[in-house]
């Protein structure tokens, strides 16, 4: 689990003080400033400056072309994410409860997590053909493993005393599940969802970038190929913004649980 | 044992400017005699550890002064002082032998001398079979021995111990107490032991200082009158019960105060 | 220990069975040979390509890129991590940034990098660094956090200089965390660089696979793919074992 735990290391130390508003403003100004400098310095051959990007983006959001590509990405992503989440949850629970199966499976899963999965994309294409299903499959290849590993870890690291308490209170298996197991595992499961979300999005986008005629990934590469710098910059901006927003939301959720756990402990 | 003064504190106070600001210690007036075994007991959070930090030179008093061997301390640990902390401070990446030798890394002593002192300290603390082990392979009590041995190689004239046996079980504590007495007798060092265990203080010390609730200052001083060659068997001496009872009667009020604070 | 060995045996058996099934499926025609070639052919193709030296240029190009990206990521990451650790105010700002960095598919910057730096090694190196640096920063932070305050007190009791405190106490105490960071940095750099080569590049192993795919040369593609995956798995496995040995010495048992 050490591979994945690092991704949530920051979430775990989330009891830190919030940053000062001034510092955050300065940070955003620095990022925008850098972006602007790179954009203007290179005369917009690679990156459009922030203002130009925003203006272009505002226009882009009114075109049907953008929304049809966005819808294609969203559809593939949602399918991939939901499949990853549900399958990962089920597999994780099975491997967590069946200890031996978990011991057998974990190194395989962890190994799969660290290999360059892009190289397998041709196989996915050969199996599923060009189109939506290949993108979804590739998204699932990215998103399934972290979800499984997080759920597995959550179940395995459950304090045994909780299970014993449930038995002392003579809770039925169903109530043990509902009142003890799931609440105890929830922060880890949400963390798994968070990583799974990011990675299945990455999988879908890479799929679109490599070979597809639709989706934001395609639009990005296409914008590059046609020297439409504002378009590619705008697409990157949209994707980054969505990814950060979704991640922040889920992090909030995790932290609320973490804080509650802290208060209970302290 | 000579009556000469080894450590002295005059009106020593320690405040931490917060937020929140905390008046942790003092004013404390104290003289520890050369070669004395002196213990400090007090309710939890009374500033015992702060007292140790101040005496060791790790922390400067906010006002007042601390002298060790007639020299005033100014936020530096002086030569001749060894400290054993409450937490396990053995270094997990070093073997027992290297942990013990750590204290002499900067000493500039010839290799042979270093090896001799390390061997002696390891044997003295009963670690000879474990010299090649790593701390993770040892029990908590053994690890604390490693930390004591690491201090011993420096041949300190003043040994400060901050609840070194706090995490150990009762039997191990009694045996470690015997070790500590043996060490004290053989090195001739002055020992300052901070503890929350009244029986430990009553059994080991020449003199016990009882501290008040925070800000800690001394509210009682008890001479035990034990002979120098005592060991843990003094707990069956009738005097031991009387000593412990005296310490507890001094401390009870103060402990109640801290409980009230906590609630 | 016995259980672990049993798990290992079962795992090996399952993997072997899967490979055997694939082999049989391909040989009997149950699996379309235009989709997947038999594993034995993959191995033969890989050995052939390595033996003939046709992969040499790609191998050198890919691994030198990964190495440069990894080394730069380690240097940059440690410097950044140590700086953030030093200044609490900086850290308050950096923490949320680091927490959301993983959610950003860094890879989508690659086309921009190519446009900025031209098609070649440079954008791949930058992509590798972008993928690897956060792991090093985070592990540096958690490594420095993990140095027990009591050990810093020990340093003061022994009157160590700042340099010696760093070298004798802080570094060894933080090493397990740092090592985990390095391990992740290497695998992220590898993933980033090969993905970059795969999507848009003119050289390297990723490009070789992608080129073979585009030219319907399944045999070459599967051989190169197997090679890349084997290297990744073996490299990660070695680092994983090292990490385990490092951790075992410090944990009970």
XYZ file of C-alpha atoms in Angstrom:
782
model
C 0.000 0.000 0.000
C 2.969 2.325 0.365
C 2.639 3.332 -3.264
C -0.842 4.619 -2.818
C -0.530 5.946 0.681
C 1.730 8.722 -0.544
C -1.050 10.114 -2.692
C -3.149 10.590 0.390
C -0.321 11.678 2.674
C -1.436 15.256 2.293
C -5.016 14.396 3.059
C -3.897 12.765 6.277
C -2.081 15.851 7.509
C -5.096 17.933 6.691
C -5.524 19.171 10.224
C -3.022 21.914 9.417
C -3.931 25.552 9.495
C -5.629 26.903 6.394
C -3.451 29.110 4.218
C -3.762 32.839 4.581
C -5.925 34.544 1.983
C -3.091 36.880 1.025
C -0.741 33.951 0.363
C -3.297 32.225 -1.826
C -3.873 35.420 -3.803
C -0.115 35.817 -4.245
C 0.167 32.222 -5.408
C -2.595 32.588 -7.987
C -1.017 35.831 -9.185
C 2.361 34.086 -9.561
C 0.842 31.202 -11.544
C -1.084 33.554 -13.832
C 1.988 35.769 -14.173
C 4.207 32.832 -15.177
C 1.577 31.616 -17.596
C 1.329 35.091 -19.096
C 5.100 35.471 -19.375
C 5.551 32.091 -21.069
C 2.605 32.827 -23.356
C 3.805 36.236 -24.518
C 7.482 35.414 -24.432
C 7.026 32.579 -26.920
C 4.653 34.729 -28.980
C 1.854 32.287 -28.386
C 3.340 29.439 -30.429
C 2.763 26.969 -27.610
C 0.597 28.494 -24.901
C -1.893 31.307 -25.222
C -1.695 33.928 -22.453
C -4.362 33.632 -19.729
C -6.546 36.507 -20.853
C -6.614 35.381 -24.470
C -7.369 31.844 -23.319
C -10.281 32.987 -21.200
C -11.762 35.053 -24.024
C -11.344 32.139 -26.405
C -12.819 29.760 -23.881
C -15.866 31.971 -23.387
C -16.461 31.810 -27.122
C -15.748 28.082 -27.215
C -18.366 27.408 -24.568
C -20.997 28.758 -26.950
C -20.144 26.355 -29.757
C -21.963 23.096 -30.271
C -18.713 21.487 -31.412
C -17.159 21.896 -27.960
C -20.147 20.486 -26.134
C -20.390 17.429 -28.354
C -16.723 16.627 -27.689
C -17.136 17.365 -23.997
C -20.180 15.097 -23.890
C -18.179 12.278 -25.522
C -15.435 12.600 -22.906
C -17.913 12.921 -20.082
C -19.828 9.844 -21.170
C -16.698 7.706 -21.486
C -15.328 9.045 -18.231
C -18.520 8.549 -16.224
C -18.869 4.998 -17.479
C -15.231 4.248 -16.707
C -15.419 5.853 -13.283
C -18.632 4.166 -12.213
C -17.391 0.789 -13.448
C -14.027 1.271 -11.690
C -15.695 2.362 -8.476
C -18.242 -0.433 -8.278
C -15.931 -3.205 -9.436
C -13.099 -1.882 -7.279
C -15.340 -1.702 -4.230
C -16.571 -5.253 -4.762
C -13.101 -6.663 -5.435
C -11.608 -4.733 -2.538
C -14.230 -6.034 -0.120
C -13.726 -9.595 -1.317
C -9.929 -9.387 -1.102
C -10.163 -7.603 2.238
C -12.394 -10.193 3.851
C -10.772 -13.210 2.186
C -7.296 -12.601 3.556
C -5.497 -15.229 1.538
C -7.052 -14.138 -1.752
C -6.005 -10.609 -0.819
C -2.430 -11.680 -0.189
C -2.333 -13.424 -3.537
C -3.880 -10.542 -5.450
C -2.280 -7.481 -3.860
C 1.224 -7.702 -5.368
C -0.268 -8.331 -8.809
C -2.496 -5.283 -8.457
C 0.301 -3.137 -7.046
C 2.574 -4.254 -9.869
C -0.068 -3.396 -12.438
C -0.445 0.018 -10.829
C 3.190 0.955 -11.495
C 3.614 -0.244 -15.090
C 3.268 2.129 -18.045
C -0.246 1.143 -19.074
C -0.113 3.248 -22.238
C 1.898 0.533 -23.893
C -1.128 -1.733 -23.478
C -3.467 0.652 -25.248
C -2.919 -0.976 -28.656
C -4.088 -4.260 -27.166
C -7.208 -2.522 -25.868
C -7.798 -1.079 -29.314
C -7.316 -4.466 -30.935
C -9.756 -6.022 -28.484
C -12.431 -3.346 -28.410
C -11.945 -1.545 -31.694
C -11.759 2.195 -32.129
C -14.465 4.019 -30.260
C -16.203 4.507 -26.985
C -15.686 1.046 -25.513
C -11.893 1.167 -25.926
C -11.749 4.513 -24.109
C -13.942 3.207 -21.311
C -11.870 0.039 -20.997
C -8.692 2.062 -20.816
C -10.217 4.343 -18.197
C -11.204 1.301 -16.137
C -7.670 -0.107 -16.481
C -6.437 3.046 -14.744
C -9.207 3.531 -12.223
C -9.986 0.004 -11.081
C -6.731 -0.887 -9.342
C -6.471 2.070 -6.936
C -10.105 1.667 -5.921
C -9.528 -2.029 -5.233
C -6.334 -1.425 -3.281
C -7.833 1.326 -1.142
C -10.909 -0.700 -0.261
C -8.757 -3.730 0.469
C -6.504 -1.674 2.723
C -9.474 -0.136 4.519
C -10.991 -3.500 5.337
C -7.677 -5.055 6.291
C -6.630 -2.185 8.563
C -9.923 -2.103 10.373
C -9.129 -2.144 14.110
C -10.080 -5.645 15.286
C -11.448 -4.136 18.488
C -14.284 -2.565 16.472
C -15.356 -5.948 15.167
C -15.087 -7.387 18.660
C -17.155 -4.529 20.044
C -19.820 -5.247 17.452
C -19.852 -8.860 18.587
C -20.036 -7.887 22.257
C -23.022 -5.684 21.432
C -24.456 -8.681 19.563
C -25.036 -6.777 16.329
C -26.320 -8.800 13.399
C -23.921 -9.134 10.433
C -26.031 -6.641 8.492
C -25.900 -4.074 11.271
C -22.191 -4.710 11.812
C -21.722 -3.898 8.144
C -23.953 -0.819 8.211
C -23.058 0.619 11.608
C -19.431 -0.402 11.980
C -17.608 -1.620 8.867
C -18.789 0.908 6.302
C -18.491 4.000 8.526
C -15.027 2.859 9.623
C -13.870 2.310 6.036
C -15.573 5.329 4.511
C -12.642 7.805 4.581
C -10.390 5.294 2.810
C -13.094 4.414 0.328
C -13.613 8.079 -0.517
C -9.857 8.437 -0.925
C -9.951 5.484 -3.301
C -12.749 7.176 -5.229
C -10.671 10.328 -5.421
C -7.622 8.608 -6.920
C -9.813 6.420 -9.105
C -11.593 9.518 -10.400
C -8.344 11.198 -11.460
C -6.853 8.117 -13.027
C -9.896 7.003 -14.978
C -10.095 10.547 -16.350
C -6.433 10.291 -17.314
C -7.051 6.935 -18.987
C -9.960 8.250 -21.043
C -8.019 11.364 -22.080
C -4.934 9.392 -23.132
C -7.189 7.101 -25.137
C -8.697 10.104 -26.891
C -5.305 11.638 -27.521
C -3.876 8.519 -29.111
C -6.592 7.555 -31.495
C -10.046 8.956 -31.489
C -12.061 11.395 -33.488
C -14.036 12.648 -30.554
C -13.591 13.985 -27.064
C -11.553 16.668 -25.340
C -8.328 14.660 -25.655
C -8.810 14.546 -29.410
C -9.625 18.259 -29.482
C -6.405 19.005 -27.608
C -4.168 17.045 -29.964
C -6.086 18.348 -32.946
C -5.696 21.934 -31.769
C -1.962 21.284 -31.536
C -1.820 19.768 -35.003
C -3.671 22.687 -36.556
C -1.598 25.237 -34.668
C -4.722 26.415 -32.898
C -2.886 27.374 -29.716
C -5.798 29.095 -27.935
C -7.926 25.978 -28.465
C -5.402 23.567 -26.940
C -4.632 25.935 -24.074
C -8.340 26.379 -23.404
C -8.905 22.606 -23.353
C -6.030 22.054 -20.931
C -7.419 24.825 -18.720
C -10.885 23.295 -18.675
C -9.572 19.825 -17.819
C -7.266 21.081 -15.067
C -10.047 23.201 -13.570
C -12.507 20.310 -13.539
C -9.954 17.888 -12.098
C -8.971 20.248 -9.294
C -12.577 21.152 -8.485
C -13.663 17.514 -8.261
C -10.630 16.568 -6.214
C -11.125 19.465 -3.806
C -14.734 18.476 -3.247
C -13.807 14.893 -2.447
C -10.904 15.977 -0.246
C -13.301 18.129 1.785
C -15.437 15.084 2.286
C -12.480 12.952 3.402
C -11.320 15.649 5.791
C -14.688 16.016 7.380
C -14.540 12.349 8.233
C -10.939 12.565 9.357
C -11.744 15.482 11.642
C -14.691 13.678 13.113
C -12.467 10.665 13.781
C -9.899 12.964 15.420
C -12.518 14.517 17.652
C -13.723 11.114 18.677
C -10.168 10.032 19.471
C -9.177 13.222 21.291
C 29.485 11.819 48.733
C 30.573 15.391 49.231
C 28.299 18.204 50.179
C 29.655 20.426 47.427
C 27.039 22.081 45.193
C 27.003 20.672 41.654
C 23.909 22.226 40.110
C 22.057 25.257 41.310
C 18.956 27.106 40.175
C 18.150 30.581 41.448
C 14.641 31.938 40.932
C 14.547 30.036 37.636
C 11.338 30.647 35.667
C 10.334 29.385 32.266
C 7.490 30.883 30.290
C 6.489 30.018 26.750
C 5.059 33.007 24.930
C 2.199 31.379 23.131
C -0.289 31.661 21.829
C -1.390 30.553 24.322
C 1.262 31.900 26.692
C 2.200 29.325 29.306
C 3.985 29.847 32.571
C 5.517 26.386 32.711
C 7.953 26.511 35.568
C 9.075 28.281 38.646
C 10.288 30.218 40.342
C 12.521 27.307 41.330
C 15.351 27.446 43.828
C 17.358 24.251 44.035
C 20.816 22.996 44.889
C 21.843 19.490 43.937
C 24.941 18.192 45.723
C 27.808 16.559 43.859
C 27.258 12.811 43.737
C 23.695 13.039 44.963
C 20.813 10.951 43.634
C 18.016 13.476 43.408
C 14.497 12.741 42.181
C 11.680 15.034 41.205
C 8.059 13.950 41.466
C 5.013 16.014 40.589
C 1.556 15.898 39.052
C 1.400 15.438 35.278
C 1.972 18.605 33.320
C 3.611 20.406 36.250
C 6.752 21.314 34.322
C 9.023 18.421 35.333
C 10.307 18.020 31.806
C 10.767 21.757 31.490
C 12.895 21.624 34.635
C 15.072 18.988 32.991
C 15.337 21.037 29.795
C 16.431 24.035 31.841
C 19.007 22.115 33.895
C 20.451 20.392 30.829
C 20.852 23.710 29.049
C 18.503 22.686 26.228
C 16.285 25.610 27.177
C 17.240 28.937 28.734
C 15.261 30.084 31.733
C 13.097 33.126 30.970
C 14.425 34.683 34.151
C 16.672 33.579 36.999
C 19.803 31.510 36.488
C 21.129 27.959 36.279
C 24.684 27.043 37.219
C 26.460 23.783 36.497
C 29.880 23.397 38.141
C 29.865 27.137 38.894
C 29.344 28.106 35.254
C 26.105 29.729 34.170
C 24.186 27.937 31.384
C 23.081 30.005 28.428
C 20.979 27.705 26.256
C 23.840 25.308 25.477
C 24.327 21.806 26.792
C 27.618 21.910 28.720
C 30.302 19.254 28.587
C 29.855 16.639 31.303
C 26.056 16.434 31.110
C 24.272 13.343 29.799
C 20.546 13.170 29.153
C 18.268 10.140 28.812
C 14.852 11.034 27.479
C 11.425 9.642 28.176
C 10.855 8.742 24.529
C 12.902 6.034 22.936
C 15.771 8.003 21.412
C 17.770 5.083 20.034
C 18.525 5.500 16.360
C 16.742 2.812 14.382
C 19.281 2.896 11.546
C 22.253 2.095 13.793
C 23.166 -1.178 15.464
C 23.338 -1.237 19.261
C 27.116 -0.868 19.113
C 26.932 2.093 16.713
C 24.187 3.670 18.791
C 26.379 3.526 21.867
C 29.393 4.776 19.921
C 27.340 7.671 18.564
C 28.113 9.688 21.671
C 31.835 9.571 20.915
C 31.703 10.354 17.190
C 32.772 13.923 17.753
C 35.031 13.255 20.721
C 38.240 13.036 18.705
C 39.407 10.207 20.960
C 41.710 7.529 19.502
C 39.853 4.554 18.027
C 41.130 2.185 20.654
C 39.903 4.357 23.474
C 36.485 4.687 21.801
C 36.215 0.919 21.314
C 37.199 0.339 24.929
C 34.632 2.732 26.326
C 31.897 1.412 24.039
C 32.649 -2.180 25.016
C 32.613 -1.265 28.653
C 29.294 0.591 28.439
C 27.716 -2.245 26.453
C 28.854 -4.805 28.981
C 27.890 -2.607 31.892
C 24.330 -2.291 30.594
C 24.091 -6.017 29.858
C 23.880 -5.531 26.110
C 26.865 -7.664 25.128
C 24.836 -10.318 23.249
C 22.890 -7.656 21.415
C 25.738 -5.468 20.177
C 25.015 -6.350 16.555
C 21.235 -6.073 16.848
C 19.156 -3.158 15.680
C 16.882 -1.318 18.137
C 13.761 -2.639 16.412
C 14.800 -6.146 17.459
C 14.948 -5.163 21.139
C 12.302 -4.643 23.802
C 11.504 -1.175 25.111
C 13.582 -1.772 28.245
C 16.598 -2.882 26.218
C 16.306 0.147 23.967
C 16.285 2.421 26.982
C 19.463 0.641 28.151
C 21.018 1.468 24.773
C 20.213 5.125 25.350
C 21.705 5.000 28.837
C 24.836 3.302 27.477
C 25.111 6.009 24.821
C 25.180 8.550 27.624
C 27.607 6.532 29.747
C 30.404 6.462 27.160
C 30.631 10.217 27.518
C 31.511 9.744 31.197
C 29.066 12.438 32.293
C 29.420 14.002 35.710
C 25.714 14.829 35.741
C 23.140 12.393 34.374
C 19.627 13.667 33.748
C 16.876 11.129 33.264
C 13.379 12.154 32.167
C 11.008 9.323 33.146
C 13.292 6.840 31.417
C 11.229 3.882 32.583
C 7.837 5.453 31.951
C 6.925 3.040 29.190
C 8.092 -0.121 30.957
C 6.176 -2.632 33.040
C 6.500 -2.668 36.832
C 8.932 -5.608 37.172
C 11.235 -4.230 34.495
C 11.102 -0.849 36.199
C 12.288 -2.293 39.507
C 15.171 -4.099 37.823
C 16.107 -1.033 35.766
C 16.074 0.914 39.042
C 18.715 -1.467 40.410
C 20.783 -0.957 37.269
C 20.511 2.770 37.719
C 21.685 2.560 41.344
C 24.651 0.427 40.328
C 25.539 2.893 37.606
C 25.260 5.788 40.023
C 27.533 4.108 42.559
C 30.164 3.053 40.028
C 30.370 6.284 38.042
C 30.106 8.588 41.021
C 28.012 10.897 38.884
C 25.277 13.168 40.135
C 21.883 11.830 39.052
C 18.691 13.784 38.552
C 15.710 11.533 37.926
C 12.343 12.847 36.862
C 9.508 10.450 37.497
C 5.815 10.295 38.191
C 6.160 7.090 40.202
C 6.334 7.838 43.927
C 7.691 4.381 44.801
C 10.477 4.745 42.262
C 11.509 8.093 43.727
C 11.286 6.794 47.317
C 13.326 3.697 46.536
C 16.131 5.185 44.431
C 16.868 8.637 45.773
C 18.898 10.299 48.464
C 16.492 13.185 48.294
C 13.122 13.722 46.605
C 11.712 17.084 45.564
C 7.935 17.337 45.267
C 6.655 19.797 42.687
C 3.380 21.691 42.672
C 0.884 21.837 39.814
C 1.824 24.187 36.983
C 3.699 26.494 37.215
C 5.814 23.943 39.044
C 7.868 24.867 42.076
C 9.083 22.754 44.989
C 6.598 22.349 47.792
C 8.402 19.631 49.750
C 11.911 18.163 50.061
C 12.291 14.678 51.544
C 15.605 13.133 52.646
C 15.305 9.347 52.399
C 18.364 8.436 54.454
C 19.000 5.194 52.527
C 22.516 3.749 52.583
C 24.573 4.182 49.415
C 24.584 0.467 48.606
C 20.784 0.097 48.522
C 18.764 -1.760 45.922
C 15.112 -2.412 45.037
C 14.691 -4.609 48.105
C 14.310 -1.478 50.226
C 10.652 -1.570 49.237
C 10.155 -4.150 52.000
C 11.709 -1.781 54.549
C 8.996 -0.264 56.811
C 10.559 3.160 56.196
C 9.694 2.813 52.479
C 5.969 2.862 53.201
C 6.325 5.927 55.389
C 8.374 7.731 52.725
C 5.885 6.963 49.978
C 3.031 8.046 52.224
C 4.769 11.350 52.956
C 5.319 11.994 49.244
C 1.711 11.194 48.451
C 0.333 13.432 51.162
C 2.374 16.325 49.752
C 1.301 15.528 46.234
C -2.366 14.627 46.627
C -3.718 18.186 46.715
C -1.652 19.145 43.677
C -2.712 16.113 41.697
C -6.349 16.894 42.424
C -5.749 20.392 41.084
C -4.452 19.081 37.782
C -7.361 16.683 37.474
C -9.707 19.580 37.993
C -7.896 21.434 35.212
C -8.250 18.532 32.858
C -11.988 18.090 33.410
C 6.162 -16.577 6.574
C 4.716 -19.873 5.482
C 1.511 -18.180 4.507
C 3.434 -15.654 2.494
C 5.212 -18.397 0.622
C 1.896 -20.136 -0.040
C 0.488 -16.875 -1.401
C 3.551 -16.548 -3.600
C 3.125 -20.044 -4.982
C -0.576 -19.554 -5.674
C 0.137 -16.218 -7.313
C 2.813 -17.713 -9.551
C 0.502 -20.590 -10.412
C -2.341 -18.246 -11.368
C -0.088 -16.127 -13.558
C 1.401 -19.214 -15.184
C -2.070 -20.623 -15.810
C -3.216 -17.369 -17.412
C -0.206 -17.329 -19.701
C -0.734 -20.984 -20.585
C -4.418 -20.361 -21.340
C -3.479 -17.463 -23.572
C -0.941 -19.620 -25.357
C -3.435 -22.456 -25.899
C -6.171 -20.036 -26.913
C -3.947 -18.468 -29.533
C -2.595 -21.764 -30.837
C -6.038 -23.328 -31.196
C -7.435 -20.250 -32.888
C -9.917 -19.469 -30.111
C -8.242 -16.064 -29.927
C -7.888 -14.137 -33.160
C -4.157 -14.007 -34.031
C -4.737 -10.519 -35.430
C -5.650 -9.421 -31.912
C -3.232 -11.224 -29.630
C -0.241 -13.360 -30.542
C 0.811 -16.349 -28.427
C 3.023 -15.442 -25.425
C 5.809 -17.664 -26.750
C 5.825 -15.598 -29.955
C 5.952 -12.411 -27.888
C 9.035 -13.688 -26.107
C 10.603 -14.830 -29.366
C 9.896 -11.444 -30.927
C 11.355 -9.627 -27.939
C 14.496 -11.757 -27.921
C 14.819 -11.354 -31.671
C 14.508 -7.581 -31.552
C 17.024 -7.267 -28.734
C 19.419 -9.730 -30.365
C 19.313 -8.004 -33.731
C 20.033 -4.665 -32.087
C 17.088 -2.962 -33.780
C 15.831 -1.779 -30.390
C 19.218 -0.453 -29.234
C 18.667 3.136 -30.281
C 15.184 3.197 -28.734
C 16.435 1.654 -25.502
C 19.269 4.150 -25.140
C 17.018 7.055 -26.002
C 14.202 6.057 -23.626
C 16.303 5.124 -20.631
C 18.579 8.140 -20.883
C 15.479 10.352 -20.940
C 14.032 8.568 -17.921
C 17.323 8.804 -16.058
C 17.734 12.524 -16.705
C 14.131 13.198 -15.699
C 14.497 11.072 -12.562
C 17.734 12.688 -11.381
C 16.430 16.196 -12.003
C 13.138 15.332 -10.282
C 15.001 14.047 -7.216
C 17.183 17.148 -6.954
C 14.301 19.529 -7.572
C 11.937 17.597 -5.324
C 14.272 17.445 -2.343
C 15.150 21.121 -2.656
C 11.483 22.083 -2.919
C 10.420 19.766 -0.113
C 13.128 21.014 2.242
C 12.241 24.639 1.481
C 8.536 24.072 2.060
C 9.295 22.205 5.270
C 11.431 25.062 6.529
C 8.761 27.749 6.147
C 5.415 26.958 7.787
C 3.650 29.702 5.893
C 4.816 28.352 2.557
C 3.627 24.946 3.596
C 0.118 26.137 4.384
C -0.111 27.198 0.741
C 1.721 24.217 -0.693
C -0.229 21.488 1.108
C -3.514 21.918 -0.768
C -1.558 22.317 -4.006
C 0.238 19.031 -3.491
C -3.007 17.352 -2.505
C -4.651 18.277 -5.796
C -1.581 17.816 -7.991
C -2.251 14.120 -8.398
C -5.749 14.783 -9.597
C -4.488 16.805 -12.560
C -3.735 14.555 -15.514
C -0.237 16.004 -15.962
C 0.009 14.193 -19.224
C -2.296 16.634 -21.017
C 0.455 19.240 -20.753
C 2.593 17.168 -23.074
C 1.268 18.590 -26.370
C 1.888 22.082 -25.010
C 5.432 21.074 -24.032
C 6.083 19.712 -27.495
C 4.908 22.961 -29.032
C 7.054 24.899 -26.592
C 10.256 22.866 -26.734
C 10.015 21.094 -30.083
C 9.690 17.392 -30.743
C 12.623 15.694 -29.032
C 14.095 14.817 -25.675
C 13.359 18.105 -23.932
C 9.538 17.880 -23.689
C 9.835 14.243 -22.589
C 12.295 15.152 -19.851
C 10.012 17.935 -18.643
C 7.009 15.606 -18.735
C 8.969 13.016 -16.749
C 9.936 15.643 -14.178
C 6.362 16.928 -13.908
C 5.165 13.379 -13.271
C 7.874 12.493 -10.767
C 8.517 15.643 -8.763
C 5.442 15.677 -6.512
C 6.255 12.195 -5.188
C 9.717 13.398 -4.167
C 8.370 16.614 -2.629
C 5.724 14.801 -0.609
C 8.114 12.108 0.574
C 10.711 14.713 1.541
C 8.054 16.493 3.589
C 6.842 13.341 5.304
C 10.442 12.211 5.819
C 11.361 15.474 7.535
C 8.127 15.351 9.531
C 9.006 11.865 10.688
C 12.275 12.853 12.379
C 11.412 12.421 16.064
C 11.819 15.662 18.026
C 13.654 13.689 20.713
C 16.401 12.868 18.198
C 16.868 16.568 17.533
C 17.258 16.989 21.302
C 19.855 14.214 21.272
C 21.721 16.165 18.599
C 21.772 19.190 20.860
C 22.855 17.201 23.893
C 25.769 15.901 21.809
C 26.411 19.451 20.611
C 26.361 18.470 16.933
C 26.829 21.142 14.296
C 23.979 21.805 11.872
C 25.743 19.883 9.091
C 26.369 16.867 11.300
C 22.805 16.929 12.610
C 21.621 16.811 9.004
C 24.040 14.075 7.975
C 23.924 11.884 11.087
C 20.342 12.307 12.246
C 17.922 13.963 9.824
C 18.976 12.116 6.664
C 19.091 8.602 8.086
C 15.843 9.184 9.984
C 14.079 10.395 6.850
C 15.640 7.821 4.532
C 12.799 5.260 4.406
C 10.346 7.967 3.333
C 12.814 9.407 0.848
C 13.419 5.996 -0.631
C 9.693 5.423 -1.155
C 9.610 8.778 -2.892
C 12.513 7.859 -5.164
C 10.881 4.558 -6.031
C 7.646 6.269 -6.994
C 9.511 9.014 -8.832
C 11.265 6.430 -10.972
C 8.081 4.615 -11.872
C 6.202 7.848 -12.572
C 9.064 9.160 -14.719
C 9.029 5.882 -16.622
C 5.257 6.034 -17.143
C 5.381 9.685 -18.191
C 8.255 9.348 -20.634
C 6.959 6.203 -22.314
C 3.444 7.633 -22.549
C 4.873 10.766 -24.141
C 6.871 8.757 -26.655
C 3.809 6.696 -27.376
C 1.477 9.583 -28.153
C 3.745 12.026 -29.904
C 7.425 11.471 -30.558
C 9.912 10.283 -33.148
C 12.023 7.934 -31.083
C 12.128 5.689 -28.048
C 10.429 2.485 -26.977
C 6.979 4.043 -26.637
C 7.282 5.320 -30.177
C 8.453 1.897 -31.390
C 5.299 0.275 -29.984
C 3.030 2.949 -31.353
C 4.757 2.792 -34.774
C 4.404 -0.985 -34.919
C 0.726 -0.644 -34.036
C 0.103 1.948 -36.752
C 1.827 -0.304 -39.309
C -0.164 -3.389 -38.212
C 3.037 -5.184 -37.190
C 1.599 -7.057 -34.213
C 4.605 -9.270 -33.714
C 7.041 -6.378 -33.316
C 4.533 -4.474 -31.217
C 4.004 -7.286 -28.738
C 7.733 -7.976 -28.482
C 8.558 -4.350 -27.672
C 5.591 -4.111 -25.327
C 6.696 -7.179 -23.415
C 10.186 -5.735 -23.094
C 8.925 -2.432 -21.680
C 6.590 -4.144 -19.236
C 9.278 -6.586 -18.103
C 11.754 -3.766 -17.489
C 9.136 -1.804 -15.551
C 8.109 -4.781 -13.449
C 11.689 -5.852 -12.720
C 12.841 -2.318 -11.854
C 9.862 -1.787 -9.561
C 10.341 -5.213 -8.036
C 13.983 -4.563 -7.176
C 13.173 -1.198 -5.620
C 10.265 -2.732 -3.748
C 12.546 -5.371 -2.272
C 15.169 -2.812 -1.271
C 12.483 -0.745 0.347
C 11.257 -3.786 2.240
C 14.740 -4.580 3.482
C 15.215 -0.995 4.626
C 11.896 -1.021 6.427
C 12.366 -4.463 7.968
C 15.525 -3.491 9.762
C 13.621 -0.677 11.424
C 10.449 -2.473 12.320
C 9.906 -5.164 14.898
C 10.378 -8.794 14.053
